[in-house]
Coordinates of C-alpha atoms and ligand atoms in Angstrom, one line a residue:
T1 CA 16.2 48.9 -32.3
N2 CA 18.9 51.4 -32.7
T3 CA 21.3 49.6 -30.5
Q4 CA 20.9 46.5 -32.6
H5 CA 21.7 48.4 -35.7
Q6 CA 24.8 49.8 -34.1
Y7 CA 26.0 46.3 -33.2
R8 CA 25.2 45.0 -36.7
S9 CA 27.2 47.6 -38.6
E10 CA 30.1 47.2 -36.3
S11 CA 30.4 43.6 -37.6
A12 CA 32.5 41.0 -35.9
L13 CA 35.2 41.5 -38.5
G14 CA 35.3 45.3 -38.6
Q15 CA 34.9 47.4 -41.7
N16 CA 37.2 45.6 -44.1
P17 CA 37.2 41.9 -43.3
L18 CA 40.3 41.1 -45.4
S19 CA 42.5 43.6 -43.5
C20 CA 41.2 42.6 -40.1
R21 CA 43.7 40.9 -37.9
T22 CA 41.5 40.2 -34.9
L23 CA 38.1 38.7 -34.1
S24 CA 35.8 40.1 -31.5
T25 CA 34.1 37.7 -29.1
R26 CA 31.4 40.1 -28.0
R27 CA 28.1 38.3 -27.6
E28 CA 25.9 40.9 -29.3
L29 CA 27.8 40.4 -32.6
Y30 CA 26.7 36.7 -32.8
E31 CA 22.9 37.1 -32.1
R32 CA 21.6 36.2 -35.5
D33 CA 19.8 33.2 -36.9
F34 CA 21.1 29.8 -35.9
P35 CA 23.6 28.6 -38.6
V36 CA 23.2 25.4 -40.5
Y37 CA 24.6 22.6 -38.5
K38 CA 24.0 19.3 -40.1
Q39 CA 23.1 16.2 -38.1
P40 CA 26.5 14.7 -37.2
V41 CA 27.2 11.3 -38.7
E42 CA 29.5 8.8 -37.1
V43 CA 32.1 7.7 -39.6
G44 CA 34.1 5.6 -37.2
C45 CA 35.5 5.1 -33.8
F46 CA 38.6 4.1 -32.0
S47 CA 39.7 2.9 -28.5
L48 CA 42.6 3.7 -26.2
D49 CA 43.5 0.9 -23.9
S50 CA 44.8 0.8 -20.3
E51 CA 48.3 1.7 -21.6
R52 CA 47.0 4.4 -23.9
R53 CA 47.5 2.2 -27.0
F54 CA 45.4 3.0 -30.1
F55 CA 43.0 0.5 -31.6
N56 CA 40.9 1.1 -34.7
D57 CA 37.8 -0.5 -33.1
S58 CA 35.2 -0.2 -30.3
R59 CA 36.8 -2.5 -27.7
Q60 CA 36.5 0.2 -25.0
M61 CA 32.8 0.8 -25.5
R62 CA 30.8 0.6 -22.3
Y63 CA 27.0 0.2 -21.7
Y64 CA 24.9 2.4 -19.5
V65 CA 23.1 0.8 -16.6
E66 CA 20.5 3.0 -15.0
P67 CA 21.1 3.5 -11.3
D68 CA 18.5 3.1 -8.5
R69 CA 16.1 5.9 -7.7
N70 CA 18.1 6.6 -4.6
P71 CA 21.7 5.9 -5.4
N72 CA 24.3 6.0 -2.7
F73 CA 27.5 6.0 -4.7
N74 CA 30.6 6.9 -2.7
L75 CA 32.8 8.6 -5.3
R76 CA 35.8 8.7 -3.0
D77 CA 36.1 4.9 -2.8
G78 CA 39.2 3.6 -4.5
Y79 CA 41.0 7.0 -5.0
R80 CA 44.0 5.8 -3.0
D81 CA 44.2 2.2 -3.9
R82 CA 42.3 1.5 -7.2
F83 CA 43.2 4.4 -9.4
I84 CA 45.6 4.6 -12.3
K85 CA 45.8 8.1 -13.6
R86 CA 46.7 9.1 -17.1
D87 CA 49.9 11.3 -17.2
D88 CA 48.4 14.6 -18.4
S89 CA 51.8 16.2 -18.9
V90 CA 52.1 14.0 -22.0
K91 CA 50.7 16.1 -24.9
E92 CA 49.1 13.8 -27.5
R93 CA 47.9 16.6 -29.7
L94 CA 45.9 15.3 -32.7
D95 CA 47.9 12.0 -32.9
H96 CA 45.1 9.6 -32.2
I97 CA 42.7 11.2 -34.7
L98 CA 45.5 11.2 -37.3
R99 CA 46.1 7.5 -36.7
W100 CA 42.4 7.0 -37.2
I101 CA 42.5 9.0 -40.5
V102 CA 45.4 7.1 -41.9
A103 CA 43.7 3.8 -41.1
N104 CA 40.3 4.9 -42.6
K105 CA 41.2 7.2 -45.5
S106 CA 38.7 5.5 -47.8
K107 CA 35.8 6.4 -45.4
I108 CA 36.3 10.1 -45.6
N109 CA 37.1 10.4 -49.4
P110 CA 34.2 9.2 -51.4
T111 CA 36.0 7.5 -54.3
G112 CA 36.7 9.9 -57.2
A113 CA 35.1 12.9 -55.4
A114 CA 38.3 14.5 -54.2
A115 CA 40.1 16.8 -56.5
S116 CA 43.5 15.5 -55.5
P117 CA 43.5 11.7 -54.9
R118 CA 44.9 11.9 -51.4
A119 CA 43.6 15.2 -50.1
L120 CA 41.1 14.9 -47.3
D121 CA 37.5 15.9 -48.2
V122 CA 37.0 18.1 -45.1
D123 CA 38.0 21.6 -44.1
F124 CA 38.8 21.1 -40.4
V125 CA 40.2 18.2 -38.3
T126 CA 40.2 18.6 -34.6
W127 CA 39.1 17.3 -31.2
R128 CA 35.5 17.9 -30.1
G129 CA 36.8 19.4 -26.9
H130 CA 38.5 22.2 -28.9
L131 CA 35.2 23.0 -30.6
T132 CA 33.5 23.1 -27.2
K133 CA 35.9 25.8 -26.1
L134 CA 35.1 27.8 -29.2
L135 CA 31.4 27.4 -28.6
T136 CA 31.6 28.7 -25.0
T137 CA 34.1 31.5 -25.7
P138 CA 31.6 34.4 -25.9
Y139 CA 30.5 33.5 -22.3
E140 CA 33.9 32.5 -20.8
T141 CA 35.2 34.9 -18.2
R142 CA 38.0 32.8 -16.6
E143 CA 40.1 30.8 -18.9
G144 CA 41.7 31.8 -22.2
W145 CA 42.9 29.4 -24.9
L146 CA 45.7 28.9 -27.5
L147 CA 44.8 27.0 -30.7
A148 CA 47.4 26.0 -33.2
V149 CA 46.3 25.7 -36.8
T150 CA 48.2 24.1 -39.7
R151 CA 47.0 24.0 -43.2
F152 CA 48.0 20.9 -45.0
R153 CA 46.7 19.8 -48.4
G154 CA 43.8 22.2 -48.1
T155 CA 42.6 20.9 -44.7
F156 CA 43.0 23.0 -41.5
Y157 CA 44.1 21.0 -38.5
I158 CA 43.4 22.6 -35.1
S159 CA 45.3 21.5 -32.0
E160 CA 45.2 23.1 -28.6
V161 CA 48.4 24.4 -26.9
E162 CA 48.3 24.5 -23.1
T163 CA 48.4 28.1 -21.9
E164 CA 50.9 29.2 -19.2
A165 CA 48.0 29.7 -16.8
A166 CA 46.6 26.2 -17.5
R167 CA 50.0 24.7 -17.0
R168 CA 50.5 26.5 -13.7
E169 CA 47.0 25.3 -12.6
R170 CA 47.8 21.7 -13.6
E171 CA 51.1 21.7 -11.7
N172 CA 49.6 23.3 -8.6
R173 CA 46.3 21.4 -8.1
T174 CA 45.3 21.0 -4.6
E175 CA 44.9 17.5 -3.2
R176 CA 41.1 18.1 -2.9
H177 CA 41.0 19.1 -6.6
E178 CA 43.0 16.1 -7.7
E179 CA 40.6 13.9 -5.8
M180 CA 37.5 15.6 -7.2
M181 CA 38.8 15.0 -10.7
Y182 CA 38.6 11.3 -9.9
W183 CA 35.0 11.5 -8.9
G184 CA 33.7 11.9 -12.5
Y185 CA 35.5 8.7 -13.5
K186 CA 34.3 6.8 -10.4
F187 CA 30.7 7.8 -11.3
E188 CA 31.3 6.2 -14.7
Q189 CA 32.4 3.0 -13.0
Y190 CA 29.1 2.9 -11.0
T191 CA 27.0 3.3 -14.1
C192 CA 28.8 1.5 -16.9
A193 CA 29.1 -2.2 -17.8
D194 CA 31.7 -3.7 -20.1
N195 CA 29.0 -5.6 -22.2
T196 CA 25.3 -5.7 -22.7
H197 CA 24.6 -8.5 -20.2
S198 CA 27.0 -7.6 -17.4
L199 CA 26.7 -5.1 -14.5
P200 CA 29.0 -2.3 -13.4
D201 CA 31.9 -3.3 -11.2
P202 CA 32.5 -0.6 -8.5
G203 CA 35.2 -2.9 -7.0
G204 CA 37.4 -2.6 -10.1
V205 CA 40.3 -0.3 -10.9
V206 CA 39.6 3.2 -12.5
N207 CA 42.2 3.7 -15.2
T208 CA 41.9 7.0 -17.0
N209 CA 44.1 5.9 -19.9
E210 CA 41.1 4.0 -21.3
A211 CA 38.9 5.7 -23.7
F212 CA 36.3 5.1 -26.4
C213 CA 36.2 7.9 -29.0
T214 CA 33.7 8.5 -31.8
V215 CA 34.7 10.2 -35.0
V216 CA 32.0 12.3 -36.6
Q217 CA 31.6 14.3 -39.8
T218 CA 29.2 17.2 -40.1
R219 CA 29.0 20.7 -41.6
L220 CA 28.7 24.1 -39.8
A221 CA 27.5 26.6 -42.5
D222 CA 30.2 26.2 -45.2
H223 CA 32.7 24.5 -43.0
R224 CA 33.0 20.7 -43.4
L225 CA 34.2 19.3 -40.0
L226 CA 35.7 16.0 -39.0
F227 CA 36.3 15.7 -35.2
S228 CA 36.6 13.1 -32.5
G229 CA 35.2 13.1 -29.0
E230 CA 35.4 10.7 -26.0
V231 CA 32.1 9.0 -25.4
D232 CA 31.3 7.6 -21.9
C233 CA 28.9 4.8 -22.9
R234 CA 25.9 3.8 -25.0
D235 CA 22.3 2.6 -24.4
K236 CA 22.5 -1.1 -24.0
D237 CA 19.2 -1.8 -25.7
P238 CA 20.1 -3.4 -29.1
K239 CA 17.1 -1.6 -30.6
A240 CA 18.4 1.8 -29.6
P241 CA 19.0 4.2 -32.5
A242 CA 22.4 4.1 -34.3
A243 CA 25.4 6.1 -33.1
P244 CA 25.7 8.9 -32.1
A245 CA 22.0 8.9 -31.0
C246 CA 22.5 5.9 -28.7
Y247 CA 25.4 7.6 -26.7
V248 CA 25.1 8.8 -23.2
E249 CA 27.4 11.5 -21.6
L250 CA 27.9 11.1 -17.8
K251 CA 28.6 14.0 -15.5
T252 CA 28.8 14.7 -11.8
S253 CA 27.8 18.0 -10.2
A254 CA 27.3 19.4 -6.7
E255 CA 23.8 18.9 -5.3
I256 CA 21.6 21.9 -5.9
C257 CA 20.1 23.2 -2.6
T258 CA 19.4 26.9 -3.2
P259 CA 17.9 29.1 -6.0
K260 CA 21.3 30.7 -6.5
Q261 CA 22.9 27.3 -7.0
R262 CA 20.2 26.4 -9.5
S263 CA 20.7 29.6 -11.4
N264 CA 24.5 29.1 -11.5
F265 CA 24.0 25.5 -12.7
H266 CA 21.8 26.7 -15.6
R267 CA 24.0 29.6 -16.5
F268 CA 27.5 28.0 -16.4
K269 CA 27.3 24.2 -16.2
L270 CA 24.5 23.6 -18.6
L271 CA 26.3 25.7 -21.2
K272 CA 29.3 23.5 -21.1
W273 CA 27.3 20.3 -21.0
W274 CA 25.1 21.5 -23.9
A275 CA 28.0 22.6 -26.1
Q276 CA 30.0 19.4 -25.6
S277 CA 27.2 17.0 -26.4
F278 CA 25.4 19.0 -29.1
L279 CA 28.5 19.0 -31.2
P280 CA 28.7 15.2 -31.8
G281 CA 24.9 14.7 -31.6
V282 CA 24.9 12.9 -28.3
P283 CA 21.3 13.3 -27.2
R284 CA 21.4 13.0 -23.4
V285 CA 23.5 13.7 -20.3
V286 CA 23.0 11.7 -17.1
A287 CA 24.0 13.7 -14.1
G288 CA 24.9 12.4 -10.7
F289 CA 24.4 15.0 -8.0
R290 CA 26.8 14.6 -5.1
D291 CA 27.0 16.0 -1.7
Q292 CA 30.1 17.7 -0.1
E293 CA 31.4 14.3 0.9
G294 CA 31.4 12.9 -2.6
V295 CA 28.3 10.7 -2.3
V296 CA 25.9 10.7 -5.3
V297 CA 22.5 11.2 -3.8
S298 CA 20.4 11.6 -7.0
V299 CA 20.6 11.1 -10.7
E300 CA 18.9 13.1 -13.4
T301 CA 18.8 12.8 -17.2
F302 CA 19.1 16.0 -19.3
H303 CA 18.0 15.9 -22.9
I304 CA 20.3 18.1 -25.0
S305 CA 17.3 19.3 -27.2
K306 CA 15.5 20.5 -24.1
I307 CA 18.3 22.4 -22.4
S308 CA 17.7 25.6 -24.3
H309 CA 14.1 25.7 -23.0
L310 CA 15.3 24.9 -19.4
I311 CA 17.4 28.0 -19.4
K312 CA 15.0 30.5 -21.0
N313 CA 13.8 31.9 -17.7
E314 CA 17.3 32.7 -16.5
Y315 CA 18.2 36.4 -16.6
N316 CA 21.0 37.3 -19.1
C317 CA 21.6 33.7 -19.9
W318 CA 23.7 32.1 -22.7
K319 CA 22.2 31.4 -26.2
P320 CA 23.0 28.5 -28.4
T321 CA 22.9 30.7 -31.5
V322 CA 25.7 32.9 -30.1
C323 CA 27.9 29.9 -29.5
M324 CA 27.4 28.4 -32.9
N325 CA 27.7 31.7 -34.8
F326 CA 30.9 32.6 -33.0
C327 CA 32.4 29.2 -33.8
C328 CA 31.4 29.6 -37.4
D329 CA 32.9 33.0 -37.7
F330 CA 36.1 31.8 -36.0
L331 CA 36.4 29.1 -38.6
S332 CA 35.9 31.6 -41.4
F333 CA 38.6 33.8 -39.7
V334 CA 41.0 30.8 -39.7
K335 CA 40.3 30.2 -43.4
R336 CA 41.1 33.8 -44.2
V337 CA 44.2 34.0 -42.1
V338 CA 45.9 30.6 -42.6
T339 CA 47.0 31.0 -46.2
E340 CA 50.3 29.1 -46.3
D341 CA 49.8 25.4 -46.8
S342 CA 52.6 23.6 -45.1
P343 CA 53.0 21.1 -42.2
R344 CA 56.0 23.2 -41.1
V345 CA 53.9 26.3 -40.4
V346 CA 51.6 26.9 -37.5
Y347 CA 49.3 29.9 -37.0
L348 CA 48.8 30.3 -33.3
F349 CA 45.4 31.8 -32.4
S350 CA 45.2 33.3 -28.9
W351 CA 42.4 34.5 -26.8
D352 CA 42.0 35.8 -23.2
P353 CA 38.6 36.7 -21.6
Y354 CA 37.4 40.2 -22.4
K355 CA 39.9 40.5 -25.3
D356 CA 39.7 39.9 -29.1
V357 CA 41.1 36.8 -30.8
T358 CA 44.6 37.5 -32.2
Y359 CA 47.1 35.3 -34.1
S360 CA 50.8 35.0 -34.9
A361 CA 52.6 32.8 -37.5
H362 CA 55.5 30.4 -36.7
R363 CA 57.7 28.4 -39.1
D364 CA 59.7 25.3 -37.9
S365 CA 58.8 26.1 -34.3
Q366 CA 58.0 24.2 -31.1
Y367 CA 54.3 24.5 -32.1
C368 CA 54.5 22.2 -35.2
F369 CA 52.2 19.3 -34.5
L370 CA 51.6 17.3 -37.6
P371 CA 53.8 14.2 -37.2
H372 CA 56.2 13.2 -40.0
W373 CA 54.5 9.8 -40.3
Y374 CA 51.2 11.5 -41.0
V375 CA 52.6 14.0 -43.5
E376 CA 54.4 11.1 -45.3
E377 CA 51.4 8.9 -45.4
M378 CA 49.2 11.7 -46.8
T379 CA 51.7 12.9 -49.4
R380 CA 52.5 9.5 -50.8
Ligands
0WD1 O1 42.6 19.2 -24.8 C1 42.1 18.2 -25.0 N1 40.7 18.1 -24.8 C2 42.8 17.0 -25.5 C3 42.2 15.8 -25.4 C4 44.1 17.2 -26.2 C5 44.6 16.0 -26.7 C6 44.0 14.8 -26.5 N2 42.9 14.7 -25.8 C7 42.2 13.5 -25.6 C8 41.9 13.2 -24.2 O2 42.9 12.6 -23.5 C9 40.7 12.2 -24.4 O3 41.2 10.9 -24.7 O4 41.0 13.4 -26.3 C10 40.1 12.7 -25.6 C11 38.9 13.6 -25.2 O5 38.7 14.4 -26.2 P1 37.4 15.3 -26.3 O6 36.2 14.4 -26.2 O7 37.6 16.2 -27.5 O8 37.6 16.2 -25.0 P2 36.5 16.8 -24.0 O9 35.1 16.9 -24.6 O10 37.1 18.0 -23.4 O11 36.4 15.7 -22.8 C12 35.6 14.6 -22.9 C13 36.0 13.6 -21.9 C14 36.0 14.2 -20.5 O12 34.8 14.0 -19.9 P3 34.1 15.1 -19.0 O13 32.8 14.6 -18.7 O14 35.0 15.4 -17.9 O15 33.9 16.3 -19.9 O16 37.4 13.2 -22.1 C15 38.1 13.0 -20.9 C16 37.1 13.4 -19.8 O17 36.6 12.2 -19.3 N3 39.2 13.9 -21.0 C17 40.4 13.6 -20.8 N4 40.9 12.4 -20.4 C18 42.2 12.4 -20.1 N5 43.0 13.4 -20.4 C19 41.2 14.7 -21.0 C20 42.6 14.6 -20.8 N6 43.4 15.6 -21.0 N7 40.4 15.7 -21.4 C21 39.2 15.2 -21.4
CA2 CA1 31.8 12.6 -18.9

């Protein structure tokens, strides 16, 4: 139709892409064919222990144990007396991923393939969570973001910077909100075992320093990506498919009682769940639905490949292709903008709901995030 043609000619990058300094996030601009997104391949993993120490192995892997048909998990149990909370004012930036890269350089550089012997054979290095934010941007109406990008030896490193609004929110959380953040971790404790033959231990301590992270490689159109994401657990059947297909993402959500609640769940929550798990190729999400008192009353499995069908009947709903095309165009935008290759330079990309993406460049600033030990290791 005419309208579509108008949107088309007014491309996401304006008339002259090279001179354009902003990127639009309007949905209509990204409604085209789904871009190539290669099946993500796990190239490694790492663990963070109860004191947030890094290990280049899977010691923190946990195993999914399917709950009863009618669970009765009290998510409030242990909040006061068996909870060790990670200090989320400590900004770790990309440090854990960079440690993994240093320890596993040979796994990402097929011998002889790289032009420069120590350059990384990928275009982007980042956290999965940052890519999730990019995927959901065309539909986000509440929270903006700041993404710092440094180009170093041809690779673009993307690390989030906390916005002022996010910092205020973190520092002013209500007691109820603090407790509700615990509920997700408590649900993990009810459904995860430490090894294939043991059972979950709901009497233990919840320590949010602990994490198991997968590192995957994939390609979005012409962008070669290396990213890491935290994985909750895996299928305990030894015959389950190889990672990441054996992984299970756990979520909690408020019980759905009305059509309005169901619609909101489809339109907002399933978007976030889909984006987060689609990226690393995690095939299923197990959701615990809880009542107002924090008791899980039912559990349901969502297959990521079926979510787009589930939402099709929703009016004015989100579309996976818009998410992926926006992310792809943002990465192209980054490649065009971030021209200076230096660990001392950061390009800060900034976005607020209903606005375009803008950027600014900073040399030797507070935003620098590639640690000296990494730069030295990769320059040697
Ligand atoms: O902004 C971020 N997402 C950063 C995360 C910045 C720097 C470091 N990290 C770390 C987190 O501490 C965590 O170890 O990366 C890991 C998670 O990375 P991700 O997988 O890329 O993040 P995301 O997809 O947003 O979150 C996955 C899970 C969350 O599960 P739910 O079901 O709630 O989405 O990681 C956990 C949480 O369990 N998580 C965190 N844990 C501790 N501190 C944090 C955090 N700041 N963010 C997410
Ligand atoms: Ca989770």
